[in-house]
mmCIF file of C-alpha atoms and ligand atoms in Angstrom:
data_model
loop_
_atom_site.group_PDB
_atom_site.id
_atom_site.type_symbol
_atom_site.label_atom_id
_atom_site.label_comp_id
_atom_site.label_asym_id
_atom_site.label_seq_id
_atom_site.Cartn_x
_atom_site.Cartn_y
_atom_site.Cartn_z
ATOM 1 C CA MET A 295 0.000 0.000 0.000
ATOM 2 C CA GLN A 296 1.260 3.442 -0.828
ATOM 3 C CA TRP A 297 0.125 6.284 1.391
ATOM 4 C CA THR A 298 0.038 8.735 -1.485
ATOM 5 C CA THR A 299 -2.615 6.683 -3.270
ATOM 6 C CA ARG A 300 -4.535 6.166 -0.058
ATOM 7 C CA LEU A 301 -4.354 9.821 0.814
ATOM 8 C CA GLY A 302 -5.717 10.758 -2.609
ATOM 9 C CA LEU A 303 -8.615 8.381 -2.091
ATOM 10 C CA ALA A 304 -9.245 9.636 1.393
ATOM 11 C CA LEU A 305 -9.484 13.210 0.304
ATOM 12 C CA ALA A 306 -11.720 12.337 -2.601
ATOM 13 C CA LEU A 307 -14.154 10.078 -0.807
ATOM 14 C CA ALA A 308 -14.260 10.686 2.871
ATOM 15 C CA ALA A 309 -15.067 13.405 5.309
ATOM 16 C CA PRO A 310 -13.144 12.241 8.362
ATOM 17 C CA GLY A 311 -14.787 12.704 11.741
ATOM 18 C CA SER A 312 -11.537 13.556 13.460
ATOM 19 C CA ALA A 313 -7.867 13.842 12.641
ATOM 20 C CA VAL A 314 -5.047 11.569 11.721
ATOM 21 C CA ILE A 315 -2.006 13.765 11.584
ATOM 22 C CA ARG A 316 1.339 13.105 9.984
ATOM 23 C CA PHE A 317 4.141 15.616 10.288
ATOM 24 C CA HIS A 318 7.890 15.654 10.256
ATOM 25 C CA CYS A 319 10.362 16.769 12.913
ATOM 26 C CA SER A 320 13.932 17.601 11.886
ATOM 27 C CA GLN A 321 16.947 16.572 13.934
ATOM 28 C CA LEU A 322 17.212 18.471 17.194
ATOM 29 C CA VAL A 323 20.401 16.674 18.196
ATOM 30 C CA THR A 324 22.173 13.314 18.072
ATOM 31 C CA ASP A 325 23.616 12.711 21.528
ATOM 32 C CA ARG A 326 24.334 10.064 24.182
ATOM 33 C CA LEU A 327 21.446 11.080 26.446
ATOM 34 C CA ASP A 328 18.368 9.170 27.588
ATOM 35 C CA PRO A 329 16.342 11.277 30.045
ATOM 36 C CA LEU A 330 13.482 8.765 30.162
ATOM 37 C CA ILE A 331 15.413 5.556 30.947
ATOM 38 C CA SER A 332 18.434 7.061 32.703
ATOM 39 C CA PRO A 333 17.617 10.631 33.752
ATOM 40 C CA GLY A 334 20.664 12.675 34.653
ATOM 41 C CA LEU A 335 23.154 10.108 33.367
ATOM 42 C CA VAL A 336 25.762 11.797 31.150
ATOM 43 C CA PRO A 337 26.679 10.017 28.982
ATOM 44 C CA SER A 338 23.818 7.529 28.804
ATOM 45 C CA SER A 339 24.530 3.985 27.681
ATOM 46 C CA HIS A 340 24.012 4.534 23.946
ATOM 47 C CA VAL A 341 23.577 7.151 21.232
ATOM 48 C CA HIS A 342 20.117 8.480 20.332
ATOM 49 C CA GLN A 343 18.691 10.759 17.684
ATOM 50 C CA ILE A 344 16.217 13.206 19.191
ATOM 51 C CA VAL A 345 13.632 15.624 17.772
ATOM 52 C CA GLY A 346 11.201 18.205 19.169
ATOM 53 C CA GLY A 347 11.422 21.070 21.658
ATOM 54 C CA ASN A 348 14.810 22.593 22.393
ATOM 55 C CA SER A 349 14.435 22.294 26.173
ATOM 56 C CA PHE A 350 15.574 18.664 25.832
ATOM 57 C CA GLU A 351 18.302 17.958 28.392
ATOM 58 C CA PRO A 352 19.750 15.026 30.395
ATOM 59 C CA THR A 353 17.143 15.015 33.169
ATOM 60 C CA MET A 354 13.748 16.057 31.803
ATOM 61 C CA HIS A 355 12.213 15.981 35.282
ATOM 62 C CA PRO A 356 8.430 15.506 35.007
ATOM 63 C CA SER A 357 7.891 18.904 36.648
ATOM 64 C CA LYS A 358 9.684 20.528 33.732
ATOM 65 C CA ASP A 359 7.553 23.076 31.922
ATOM 66 C CA MET A 360 8.072 21.569 28.510
ATOM 67 C CA PRO A 361 6.357 24.041 26.257
ATOM 68 C CA GLY A 362 7.411 26.919 28.503
ATOM 69 C CA ASN A 363 11.076 25.987 28.655
ATOM 70 C CA SER A 364 11.484 25.646 24.882
ATOM 71 C CA THR A 365 12.091 28.556 22.535
ATOM 72 C CA CYS A 366 11.755 26.505 19.346
ATOM 73 C CA THR A 367 10.778 23.072 18.110
ATOM 74 C CA SER A 368 12.159 21.021 15.238
ATOM 75 C CA CYS A 369 8.627 19.689 14.584
ATOM 76 C CA GLN A 370 6.296 21.086 11.982
ATOM 77 C CA PHE A 371 3.498 22.024 14.416
ATOM 78 C CA THR A 372 4.831 25.039 16.274
ATOM 79 C CA GLU A 373 2.938 24.087 19.437
ATOM 80 C CA ASP A 374 4.542 20.656 19.657
ATOM 81 C CA PHE A 375 7.444 20.840 22.100
ATOM 82 C CA SER A 376 7.338 17.111 22.803
ATOM 83 C CA ASN A 377 10.524 15.081 22.453
ATOM 84 C CA TYR A 378 10.591 11.943 20.357
ATOM 85 C CA TRP A 379 13.677 9.753 20.087
ATOM 86 C CA THR A 380 15.153 6.443 18.971
ATOM 87 C CA ALA A 381 18.518 4.707 18.991
ATOM 88 C CA VAL A 382 20.893 5.234 16.079
ATOM 89 C CA LEU A 383 21.993 2.773 13.428
ATOM 90 C CA TYR A 384 25.614 1.879 12.610
ATOM 91 C CA PHE A 385 27.150 -0.085 9.738
ATOM 92 C CA LYS A 386 29.716 -2.700 10.725
ATOM 93 C CA ALA A 387 32.476 -2.920 8.111
ATOM 94 C CA GLN A 388 34.311 -6.165 7.329
ATOM 95 C CA ASN A 389 37.404 -4.799 9.093
ATOM 96 C CA GLY A 390 35.368 -4.587 12.292
ATOM 97 C CA THR A 391 34.912 -0.810 12.469
ATOM 98 C CA TYR A 392 31.549 0.963 12.754
ATOM 99 C CA LYS A 393 30.202 3.966 10.861
ATOM 100 C CA ARG A 394 27.015 5.825 11.754
ATOM 101 C CA VAL A 395 24.092 5.561 9.330
ATOM 102 C CA LYS A 396 22.456 8.968 8.965
ATOM 103 C CA ASN A 397 18.699 9.269 9.259
ATOM 104 C CA ILE A 398 17.219 11.509 6.593
ATOM 105 C CA GLY A 399 13.993 13.359 5.716
ATOM 106 C CA ASN A 400 10.979 11.192 4.861
ATOM 107 C CA ASN A 401 8.782 11.206 1.772
ATOM 108 C CA GLN A 402 7.363 14.739 1.286
ATOM 109 C CA TYR A 403 10.043 16.005 3.679
ATOM 110 C CA ARG A 404 13.172 15.336 1.642
ATOM 111 C CA ASP A 405 14.552 18.760 2.616
ATOM 112 C CA ALA A 406 14.321 18.027 6.311
ATOM 113 C CA GLU A 407 17.595 17.611 8.146
ATOM 114 C CA GLY A 408 17.291 14.046 9.481
ATOM 115 C CA GLY A 409 14.742 13.524 12.222
ATOM 116 C CA LEU A 410 11.630 11.390 12.067
ATOM 117 C CA THR A 411 7.998 11.540 11.000
ATOM 118 C CA VAL A 412 5.286 11.386 13.653
ATOM 119 C CA TYR A 413 1.699 10.229 13.281
ATOM 120 C CA TYR A 414 -1.154 10.480 15.767
ATOM 121 C CA MET A 415 -4.091 8.381 14.600
ATOM 122 C CA GLN A 416 -7.422 7.651 16.232
ATOM 123 C CA ASP A 417 -8.315 4.763 13.939
ATOM 124 C CA PRO A 418 -6.069 2.781 11.593
ATOM 125 C CA ILE A 419 -4.368 4.990 9.075
ATOM 126 C CA TYR A 420 -6.196 3.372 6.175
ATOM 127 C CA ASP A 421 -9.591 4.115 7.732
ATOM 128 C CA GLU A 422 -10.510 7.319 5.957
ATOM 129 C CA ALA A 423 -13.498 8.001 8.216
ATOM 130 C CA GLN A 424 -11.473 8.380 11.469
ATOM 131 C CA LYS A 425 -14.722 8.105 13.437
ATOM 132 C CA SER A 426 -13.198 7.601 16.872
ATOM 133 C CA HIS A 427 -12.496 10.434 19.233
ATOM 134 C CA VAL A 428 -9.707 9.907 21.700
ATOM 135 C CA THR A 429 -8.267 11.732 24.665
ATOM 136 C CA ALA A 430 -4.966 13.491 24.012
ATOM 137 C CA PHE A 431 -1.994 12.805 26.284
ATOM 138 C CA GLN A 432 -1.507 15.184 29.190
ATOM 139 C CA LYS A 433 1.283 17.324 30.533
ATOM 140 C CA GLY A 434 3.917 15.117 32.157
ATOM 141 C CA PHE A 435 2.981 12.034 30.128
ATOM 142 C CA ARG A 436 5.786 9.856 28.772
ATOM 143 C CA MET A 437 6.189 6.327 27.483
ATOM 144 C CA PHE A 438 8.603 3.823 26.005
ATOM 145 C CA VAL A 439 8.103 0.835 23.751
ATOM 146 C CA GLY A 440 10.433 -2.072 22.992
ATOM 147 C CA ASP A 441 13.152 -4.033 24.786
ATOM 148 C CA VAL A 442 16.825 -3.152 24.383
ATOM 149 C CA TYR A 443 17.730 -6.679 25.545
ATOM 150 C CA ALA A 444 15.562 -8.568 23.030
ATOM 151 C CA ARG A 445 17.701 -10.684 20.730
ATOM 152 C CA THR A 446 15.194 -13.341 19.660
ATOM 153 C CA LEU A 447 11.890 -13.346 17.828
ATOM 154 C CA GLU A 448 10.169 -14.694 20.975
ATOM 155 C CA GLN A 449 11.416 -11.756 23.040
ATOM 156 C CA ALA A 450 10.402 -9.270 20.355
ATOM 157 C CA ALA A 451 6.930 -10.821 20.006
ATOM 158 C CA ARG A 452 5.854 -9.164 23.254
ATOM 159 C CA PHE A 453 5.595 -5.976 21.217
ATOM 160 C CA ARG A 454 3.562 -5.265 18.152
ATOM 161 C CA GLN A 455 4.581 -3.348 15.123
ATOM 162 C CA LEU A 456 8.156 -2.332 15.732
ATOM 163 C CA THR A 457 9.247 -2.969 12.188
ATOM 164 C CA TYR A 458 11.715 -2.560 9.309
ATOM 165 C CA THR A 459 10.924 -1.988 5.654
ATOM 166 C CA CYS A 460 13.517 -2.460 2.929
ATOM 167 C CA LEU A 461 13.035 0.570 0.683
ATOM 168 C CA ASP A 462 13.296 -0.591 -2.920
ATOM 169 C CA GLU A 463 11.743 2.740 -3.759
ATOM 170 C CA PHE A 464 11.733 5.712 -1.443
ATOM 171 C CA ILE A 465 7.980 5.287 -0.936
ATOM 172 C CA THR A 466 7.981 1.507 -0.408
ATOM 173 C CA ARG A 467 5.945 0.805 2.755
ATOM 174 C CA THR A 468 5.499 -2.967 2.690
ATOM 175 C CA PRO A 469 6.371 -5.601 3.622
ATOM 176 C CA GLU A 470 7.279 -4.808 7.216
ATOM 177 C CA GLN A 471 9.460 -7.264 9.151
ATOM 178 C CA ILE A 472 10.700 -7.369 12.737
ATOM 179 C CA ALA A 473 14.316 -8.348 12.114
ATOM 180 C CA PHE A 474 16.844 -6.320 10.130
ATOM 181 C CA PRO A 475 16.624 -6.828 6.374
ATOM 182 C CA THR A 476 19.540 -8.975 5.195
ATOM 183 C CA ARG A 477 19.649 -7.735 1.617
ATOM 184 C CA ARG A 478 20.795 -4.433 0.195
ATOM 185 C CA CYS A 479 17.909 -1.963 0.227
ATOM 186 C CA LYS A 480 18.219 0.367 -2.732
ATOM 187 C CA GLU A 481 16.794 3.506 -1.113
ATOM 188 C CA GLY A 482 17.473 2.792 2.559
ATOM 189 C CA ILE A 483 15.704 1.156 5.491
ATOM 190 C CA MET A 484 12.623 2.536 7.232
ATOM 191 C CA THR A 485 11.900 1.736 10.857
ATOM 192 C CA ALA A 486 8.291 2.121 11.996
ATOM 193 C CA LEU A 487 7.569 2.220 15.723
ATOM 194 C CA ARG A 488 4.007 2.112 17.042
ATOM 195 C CA PHE A 489 3.191 2.669 20.710
ATOM 196 C CA PRO A 490 0.407 0.862 22.607
ATOM 197 C CA THR A 491 -2.952 2.661 22.650
ATOM 198 C CA CYS A 492 -4.644 1.919 25.993
ATOM 199 C CA TRP A 493 -3.814 4.070 29.046
ATOM 200 C CA ASP A 494 -4.529 3.255 32.704
ATOM 201 C CA GLY A 495 -6.033 6.743 32.997
ATOM 202 C CA LYS A 496 -4.033 7.526 36.150
ATOM 203 C CA ASN A 497 -0.285 7.335 35.751
ATOM 204 C CA LEU A 498 1.680 9.688 33.542
ATOM 205 C CA ASP A 499 4.604 7.251 33.704
ATOM 206 C CA SER A 500 5.538 3.935 35.336
ATOM 207 C CA PRO A 501 8.793 2.371 36.569
ATOM 208 C CA ASP A 502 9.397 0.537 33.282
ATOM 209 C CA HIS A 503 7.830 3.456 31.345
ATOM 210 C CA MET A 504 5.504 0.927 29.714
ATOM 211 C CA SER A 505 3.105 -0.623 32.220
ATOM 212 C CA HIS A 506 0.807 2.429 32.381
ATOM 213 C CA MET A 507 0.061 1.585 28.736
ATOM 214 C CA SER A 508 -1.316 -1.603 27.206
ATOM 215 C CA TYR A 509 -2.300 -3.137 23.914
ATOM 216 C CA PRO A 510 -6.042 -3.840 23.430
ATOM 217 C CA ALA A 511 -7.504 -6.747 25.455
ATOM 218 C CA THR A 512 -8.549 -8.588 22.326
ATOM 219 C CA GLY A 513 -7.838 -7.904 18.689
ATOM 220 C CA THR A 514 -5.661 -4.958 17.806
ATOM 221 C CA PHE A 515 -5.805 -1.206 17.517
ATOM 222 C CA GLU A 516 -6.381 -1.738 13.795
ATOM 223 C CA SER A 517 -9.324 -4.100 14.357
ATOM 224 C CA GLY A 518 -10.863 -1.743 16.930
ATOM 225 C CA GLY A 519 -10.124 -4.141 19.798
ATOM 226 C CA PRO A 520 -11.374 -2.926 23.216
ATOM 227 C CA CYS A 521 -8.972 -1.676 25.856
ATOM 228 C CA PRO A 522 -8.593 -3.886 28.964
ATOM 229 C CA SER A 523 -10.355 -2.826 32.189
ATOM 230 C CA THR A 524 -6.948 -2.131 33.752
ATOM 231 C CA HIS A 525 -6.158 0.354 30.936
ATOM 232 C CA PRO A 526 -9.576 1.647 29.910
ATOM 233 C CA VAL A 527 -8.649 4.924 28.206
ATOM 234 C CA ARG A 528 -8.156 4.713 24.455
ATOM 235 C CA THR A 529 -5.450 7.062 23.197
ATOM 236 C CA SER A 530 -4.280 7.922 19.719
ATOM 237 C CA GLN A 531 -1.730 5.597 18.226
ATOM 238 C CA VAL A 532 1.632 7.307 18.032
ATOM 239 C CA LEU A 533 3.808 6.101 15.172
ATOM 240 C CA PHE A 534 7.341 7.147 14.278
ATOM 241 C CA GLU A 535 8.822 6.532 10.859
ATOM 242 C CA VAL A 536 12.587 6.874 10.545
ATOM 243 C CA VAL A 537 14.412 6.651 7.207
ATOM 244 C CA TRP A 538 17.972 5.350 7.493
ATOM 245 C CA ASP A 539 20.239 6.258 4.601
ATOM 246 C CA THR A 540 21.923 2.893 4.102
ATOM 247 C CA LYS A 541 22.613 3.643 0.396
ATOM 248 C CA PRO A 542 26.255 4.706 0.897
ATOM 249 C CA PHE A 543 26.970 1.266 2.410
ATOM 250 C CA ASN A 544 25.523 -0.782 -0.442
ATOM 251 C CA ASP A 545 28.778 -0.506 -2.405
ATOM 252 C CA LEU A 546 30.960 -1.715 0.462
ATOM 253 C CA GLU A 547 31.793 -5.321 1.255
ATOM 254 C CA TRP A 548 29.079 -7.125 3.263
ATOM 255 C CA PRO A 549 29.349 -10.249 5.464
ATOM 256 C CA ALA A 550 30.095 -13.306 3.303
ATOM 257 C CA ASP A 551 27.605 -15.419 5.263
ATOM 258 C CA GLY A 552 24.713 -13.220 4.118
ATOM 259 C CA SER A 553 24.088 -11.725 7.555
ATOM 260 C CA ASN A 554 23.000 -8.154 8.144
ATOM 261 C CA PRO A 555 25.787 -5.563 8.570
ATOM 262 C CA PHE A 556 23.690 -3.007 10.464
ATOM 263 C CA VAL A 557 23.724 -2.736 14.221
ATOM 264 C CA TRP A 558 21.882 -0.529 16.720
ATOM 265 C CA SER A 559 23.949 1.890 18.793
ATOM 266 C CA PHE A 560 23.636 -0.479 21.793
ATOM 267 C CA GLY A 561 25.008 -3.480 19.910
ATOM 268 C CA ASP A 562 21.890 -5.290 18.721
ATOM 269 C CA ALA A 563 22.561 -6.715 15.266
ATOM 270 C CA THR A 564 19.369 -8.791 15.157
ATOM 271 C CA GLY A 565 16.970 -5.855 14.986
ATOM 272 C CA PHE A 566 14.689 -7.366 17.646
ATOM 273 C CA ALA A 567 15.548 -4.604 20.134
ATOM 274 C CA ASN A 568 14.010 -1.781 18.076
ATOM 275 C CA HIS A 569 12.605 0.739 20.594
ATOM 276 C CA ALA A 570 11.302 4.293 20.933
ATOM 277 C CA ASP A 571 10.782 7.023 23.522
ATOM 278 C CA TYR A 572 8.116 9.717 23.834
ATOM 279 C CA VAL A 573 7.831 12.658 26.225
ATOM 280 C CA PHE A 574 4.656 14.696 25.724
ATOM 281 C CA GLY A 575 5.105 18.457 25.448
ATOM 282 C CA TRP A 576 2.304 19.988 23.382
ATOM 283 C CA GLN A 577 1.279 23.471 24.402
ATOM 284 C CA GLY A 578 -2.064 23.732 26.221
ATOM 285 C CA ASP A 579 -4.806 21.776 24.484
ATOM 286 C CA ALA A 580 -3.216 22.026 21.009
ATOM 287 C CA LEU A 581 -3.009 18.264 20.463
ATOM 288 C CA GLN A 582 -6.626 17.723 21.539
ATOM 289 C CA ARG A 583 -7.769 20.559 19.252
ATOM 290 C CA ILE A 584 -6.047 18.949 16.280
ATOM 291 C CA LEU A 585 -7.316 15.462 17.086
ATOM 292 C CA ASP A 586 -10.874 16.817 17.255
ATOM 293 C CA THR A 587 -10.588 18.595 13.910
ATOM 294 C CA PRO A 588 -11.606 16.564 10.872
ATOM 295 C CA CYS A 589 -8.434 16.509 8.801
ATOM 296 C CA TYR A 590 -6.105 14.030 7.200
ATOM 297 C CA PHE A 591 -2.324 14.097 7.569
ATOM 298 C CA ASN A 592 -1.713 17.821 7.544
ATOM 299 C CA ASP A 593 -4.039 19.032 4.865
ATOM 300 C CA ALA A 594 -5.537 22.503 4.825
ATOM 301 C CA LYS A 595 -8.485 21.421 6.977
ATOM 302 C CA CYS A 596 -6.174 20.983 9.957
ATOM 303 C CA SER A 597 -5.842 24.755 10.143
ATOM 304 C CA ALA A 598 -9.393 24.846 11.559
ATOM 305 C CA SER A 599 -7.769 23.635 14.778
ATOM 306 C CA ASN A 600 -6.008 27.030 15.039
ATOM 307 C CA THR A 601 -2.627 25.363 15.261
ATOM 308 C CA THR A 602 0.229 26.661 13.175
ATOM 309 C CA TYR A 603 2.877 25.019 11.035
ATOM 310 C CA GLN A 604 6.377 26.120 10.356
ATOM 311 C CA THR A 605 8.438 25.556 7.229
ATOM 312 C CA VAL A 606 11.036 22.820 6.894
ATOM 313 C CA LYS A 607 13.666 25.554 6.883
ATOM 314 C CA GLU A 608 12.424 26.759 10.271
ATOM 315 C CA MET A 609 12.281 23.188 11.591
ATOM 316 C CA ASN A 610 15.861 22.605 10.442
ATOM 317 C CA ALA A 611 16.969 25.766 12.241
ATOM 318 C CA CYS A 612 15.915 24.435 15.659
ATOM 319 C CA THR A 613 18.895 22.448 16.922
ATOM 320 C CA ILE A 614 20.888 22.123 20.129
ATOM 321 C CA LYS A 615 24.518 21.205 20.761
ATOM 322 C CA PRO A 616 25.278 17.684 21.986
ATOM 323 C CA VAL A 617 26.061 17.609 25.707
ATOM 324 C CA VAL A 618 28.444 14.677 25.304
ATOM 325 C CA GLU A 619 31.551 15.510 23.312
ATOM 326 C CA GLU A 620 32.749 12.372 21.566
ATOM 327 C CA ASP A 621 33.286 11.044 18.072
ATOM 328 C CA ILE A 622 30.131 9.288 16.947
ATOM 329 C CA ASP A 623 30.796 9.606 13.213
ATOM 330 C CA GLY A 624 34.265 8.260 12.454
ATOM 331 C CA TRP A 625 35.068 4.638 11.568
ATOM 332 C CA LEU A 626 34.951 3.540 15.214
ATOM 333 C CA THR A 627 36.557 0.448 16.709
ATOM 334 C CA GLU A 628 33.647 0.151 19.143
ATOM 335 C CA LEU A 629 30.214 1.727 19.396
ATOM 336 C CA PRO A 630 30.081 4.798 21.699
ATOM 337 C CA GLY A 631 29.547 3.335 25.173
ATOM 338 C CA GLY A 632 31.819 0.378 24.396
ATOM 339 C CA TYR A 633 29.466 -1.999 22.591
ATOM 340 C CA GLN A 634 30.311 -4.529 19.897
ATOM 341 C CA ALA A 635 27.762 -6.052 17.520
ATOM 342 C CA GLN A 636 25.769 -8.907 19.079
ATOM 343 C CA TYR A 637 24.103 -11.335 16.704
ATOM 344 C CA ALA A 638 22.085 -13.381 19.182
HETATM 345 C C1 NAG B 704 11.415 26.268 33.052
HETATM 346 O O1 NAG B 704 10.182 26.907 33.291
HETATM 347 C C2 NAG B 704 9.908 27.101 34.666
HETATM 348 C C3 NAG B 704 8.467 27.615 34.786
HETATM 349 O O2 NAG B 704 8.222 28.628 33.850
HETATM 350 C C4 NAG B 704 10.926 28.045 35.246
HETATM 351 O O3 NAG B 704 10.683 28.254 36.626
HETATM 352 C C5 NAG B 704 12.300 27.425 35.064
HETATM 353 O O4 NAG B 704 13.286 28.325 35.511
HETATM 354 C C6 NAG B 704 12.563 27.086 33.595
HETATM 355 N N1 NAG B 704 13.799 26.327 33.521
HETATM 356 C C7 NAG B 704 14.687 26.562 32.599
HETATM 357 C C8 NAG B 704 15.893 25.697 32.614
HETATM 358 O O5 NAG B 704 14.554 27.434 31.747
HETATM 359 C C1 NAG B 705 37.614 -0.161 7.514
HETATM 360 O O1 NAG B 705 36.734 -0.278 6.414
HETATM 361 C C2 NAG B 705 36.105 0.937 6.008
HETATM 362 C C3 NAG B 705 35.124 0.581 4.914
HETATM 363 O O2 NAG B 705 35.728 -0.056 3.839
HETATM 364 C C4 NAG B 705 37.171 1.926 5.576
HETATM 365 O O3 NAG B 705 36.576 3.137 5.142
HETATM 366 C C5 NAG B 705 38.087 2.190 6.746
HETATM 367 O O4 NAG B 705 39.112 3.057 6.373
HETATM 368 C C6 NAG B 705 38.682 0.867 7.231
HETATM 369 N N1 NAG B 705 39.449 1.119 8.433
HETATM 370 C C7 NAG B 705 40.647 0.548 8.663
HETATM 371 C C8 NAG B 705 41.308 0.889 9.952
HETATM 372 O O5 NAG B 705 41.157 -0.198 7.848
HETATM 373 C C1 NAG B 706 -10.408 28.623 16.123
HETATM 374 O O1 NAG B 706 -10.546 30.030 16.229
HETATM 375 C C2 NAG B 706 -11.852 30.492 15.845
HETATM 376 C C3 NAG B 706 -11.838 32.007 15.834
HETATM 377 O O2 NAG B 706 -11.339 32.487 17.043
HETATM 378 C C4 NAG B 706 -12.894 29.899 16.792
HETATM 379 O O3 NAG B 706 -14.186 30.289 16.398
HETATM 380 C C5 NAG B 706 -12.813 28.389 16.743
HETATM 381 O O4 NAG B 706 -13.697 27.812 17.704
HETATM 382 C C6 NAG B 706 -11.395 27.919 17.040
HETATM 383 N N1 NAG B 706 -11.317 26.458 16.837
HETATM 384 C C7 NAG B 706 -10.830 25.621 17.757
HETATM 385 C C8 NAG B 706 -10.821 24.173 17.386
HETATM 386 O O5 NAG B 706 -10.408 25.996 18.832
#
């Protein structure tokens, strides 16, 4: 399925009841910080790429005034000072050294400096009607999805929809798989990370940053499965898409045994430990206003929500300096933090 075709159809045929939004955020910084999992730890265990409000820092205490402490955001909606982040990909050369794979602008955002694309959807993306109405996240809310220690399919199966797509064309979106692709992908690799959609309605966070959220009790978000009684509040599904520019590595020598040469910044070479972090930081009720406005992706109808967009140039201009000074971009003999590639 290609979104462009679907989007065309959606606009032609449907009058959505509420919003599914898709917007890009340029790179705020690439740094060895992880304020959700290890607040205050400098450097954190592994390298991340981070987007959103420029008040991002090592601690991100929940009392932090996220919109108020930021003076710009790298996201397209000017009222979105949330921070969104993922680990970073490296290529392992045959001589054992590692080189960072840059993440680049997504389809329709080719001019964006790195970053990732964010979606908030109330029903599956292919449901043009978007009939559901959901409660937006609140100030102080944060969550995590995935398992940095997963190295097998069984361990990864606890999560749904943390995937990889081999981009034969830049707009290829299927098939999705949960291990790293093992062939050369002509236009790069996309990771897609979808968070659970049922909230316990009480806790803005939890010790593992996951247990205040749940998948539906039966079925899936896509099938409209009901939330469990322990997590009764249905939220929008947050999805990140990250495009990794693996093209420059297609001409280099790859492992003779056909294995994958890419490795996450914390050493996982299986791909099963794909994970993502989210710290809510929308200004006031801006996210709820958008979600309640019938619009699709970020078409003109979204402006009825009285939220404003900035240009890609403005998004690209919102950056911060890394706190940790180290070489993350050379041909490195080990991954920053001291990791080597682990295949199982
Ligand atoms: C963040 O905002 C709060 C409330 O407006 C303010 O008291 C605090 O000094 C700010 N912190 C920083 C680091 O700007
Ligand atoms: C290791 O291999 C990469 C890729 O071919 C190359 O660019 C780099 O210079 C090599 N490093 C050493 C120390 O040989
Ligand atoms: C947007 O602003 C207009 C004019 O002030 C107002 O009538 C409308 O209710 C606002 N829409 C939302 C979703 O807040």
